[in-house]
Short mmCIF file of C-alpha atoms in Angstrom, two decimals:
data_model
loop_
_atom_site.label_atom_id
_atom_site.label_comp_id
_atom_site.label_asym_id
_atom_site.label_seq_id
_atom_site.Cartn_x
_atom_site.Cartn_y
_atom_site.Cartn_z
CA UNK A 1 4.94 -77.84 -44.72
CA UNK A 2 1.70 -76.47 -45.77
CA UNK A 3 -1.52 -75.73 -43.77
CA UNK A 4 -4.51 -77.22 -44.79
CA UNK A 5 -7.01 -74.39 -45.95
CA UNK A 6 -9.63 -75.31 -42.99
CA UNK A 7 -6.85 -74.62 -40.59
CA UNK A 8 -5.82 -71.64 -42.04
CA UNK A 9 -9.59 -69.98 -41.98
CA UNK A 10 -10.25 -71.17 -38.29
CA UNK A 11 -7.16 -69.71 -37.67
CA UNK A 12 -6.26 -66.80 -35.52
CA UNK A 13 -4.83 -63.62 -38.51
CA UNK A 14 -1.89 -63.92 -36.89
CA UNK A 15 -1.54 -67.64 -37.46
CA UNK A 16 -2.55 -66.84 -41.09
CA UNK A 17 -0.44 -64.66 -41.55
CA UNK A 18 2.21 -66.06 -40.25
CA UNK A 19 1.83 -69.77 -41.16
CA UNK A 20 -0.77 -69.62 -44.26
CA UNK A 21 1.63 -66.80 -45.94
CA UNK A 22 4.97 -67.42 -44.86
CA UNK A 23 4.54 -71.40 -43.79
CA UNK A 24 7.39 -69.92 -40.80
CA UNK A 25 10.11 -72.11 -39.94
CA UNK A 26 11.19 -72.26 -36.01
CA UNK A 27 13.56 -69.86 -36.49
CA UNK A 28 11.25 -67.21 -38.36
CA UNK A 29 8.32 -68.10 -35.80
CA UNK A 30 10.64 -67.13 -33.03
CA UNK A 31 11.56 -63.83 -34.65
CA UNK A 32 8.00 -63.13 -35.23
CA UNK A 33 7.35 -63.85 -31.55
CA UNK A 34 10.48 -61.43 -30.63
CA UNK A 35 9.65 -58.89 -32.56
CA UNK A 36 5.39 -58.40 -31.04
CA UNK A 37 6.54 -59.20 -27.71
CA UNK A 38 4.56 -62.32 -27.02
CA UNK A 39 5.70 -66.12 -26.19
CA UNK A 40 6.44 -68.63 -29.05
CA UNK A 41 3.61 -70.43 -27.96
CA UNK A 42 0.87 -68.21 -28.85
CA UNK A 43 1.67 -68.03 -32.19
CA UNK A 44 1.14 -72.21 -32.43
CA UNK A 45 -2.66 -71.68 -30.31
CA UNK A 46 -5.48 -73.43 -31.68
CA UNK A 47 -7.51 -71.13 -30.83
CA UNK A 48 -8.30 -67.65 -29.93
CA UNK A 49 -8.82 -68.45 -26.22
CA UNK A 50 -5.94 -70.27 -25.87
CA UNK A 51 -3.90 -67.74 -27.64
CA UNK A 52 -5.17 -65.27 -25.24
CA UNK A 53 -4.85 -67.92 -22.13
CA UNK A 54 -0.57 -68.21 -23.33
CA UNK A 55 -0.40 -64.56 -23.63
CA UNK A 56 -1.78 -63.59 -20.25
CA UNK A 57 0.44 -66.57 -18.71
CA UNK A 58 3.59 -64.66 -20.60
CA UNK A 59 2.81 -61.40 -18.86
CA UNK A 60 3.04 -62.46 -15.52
CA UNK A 61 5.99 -62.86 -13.24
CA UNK A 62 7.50 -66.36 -12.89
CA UNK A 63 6.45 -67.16 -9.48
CA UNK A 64 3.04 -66.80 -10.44
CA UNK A 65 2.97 -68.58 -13.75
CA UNK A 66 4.74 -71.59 -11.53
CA UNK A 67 1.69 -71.39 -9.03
CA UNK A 68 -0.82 -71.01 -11.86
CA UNK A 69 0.61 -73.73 -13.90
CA UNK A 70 0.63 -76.14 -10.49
CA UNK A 71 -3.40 -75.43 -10.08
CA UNK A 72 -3.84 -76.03 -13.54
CA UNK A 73 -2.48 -79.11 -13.30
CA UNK A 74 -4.19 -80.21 -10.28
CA UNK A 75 -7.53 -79.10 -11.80
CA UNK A 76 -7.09 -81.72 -14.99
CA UNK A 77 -5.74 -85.06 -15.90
CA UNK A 78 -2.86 -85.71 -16.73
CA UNK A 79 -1.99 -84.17 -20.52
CA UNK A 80 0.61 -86.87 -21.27
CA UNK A 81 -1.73 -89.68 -20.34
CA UNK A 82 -4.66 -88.18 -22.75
CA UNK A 83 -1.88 -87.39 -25.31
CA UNK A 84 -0.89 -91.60 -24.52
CA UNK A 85 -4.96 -92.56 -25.12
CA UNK A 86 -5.37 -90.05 -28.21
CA UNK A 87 -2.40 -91.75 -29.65
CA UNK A 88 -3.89 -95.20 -28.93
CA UNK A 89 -6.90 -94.59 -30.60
CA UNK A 90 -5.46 -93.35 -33.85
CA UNK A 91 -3.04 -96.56 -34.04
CA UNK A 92 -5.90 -98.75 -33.99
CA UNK A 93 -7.82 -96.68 -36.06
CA UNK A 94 -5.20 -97.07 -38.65
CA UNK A 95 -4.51 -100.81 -38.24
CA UNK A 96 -8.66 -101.55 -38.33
#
């Protein structure tokens, strides 16, 4: 799987270097993540502040990340139902 070239330079380095140079399989992502001490996720972030957002959720202890991630959720819509609606709107995108 290669990354297009305007992902790769809005990239975080570390997603560069880890996805533009070594296009990382699962495996080699979660070795990566292993090995500098930080959660799977943030190597996947789409951004910097997201990155930073998954790493800071990593570091603290579970009860908090479960009370954290429980306001989060109360503070936004549901992500499956936008995920639904984005979906939606690239079907009929494709079938106009």
């Amino acid at each position: 799987m290669s990354v297009p070239a305007s992902q790769v330079s809005a990239a975080t380095p570390l997603q560069r270097l880890v996805f533009a140079a070594t296009e990382a399989d699962l495996v080699s992502a979660r070795h990566c993540a292993d090995t500098l001490g930080v959660p799977l996720a943030y190597l996947y972030a789409d951004n910097a502040d997201l990155a930073e957002v998954i790493l800071a959720f990593g570091l603290l202890p579970e009860v908090e990340q479960r009370r954290l991630a429980a306001e989060l959720k109360q503070r936004v819509s549901s992500p499956a139902a936008r995920v639904r609606a984005a979906r939606s709107a690239c079907a009929k995108r494709r079938t106009a």
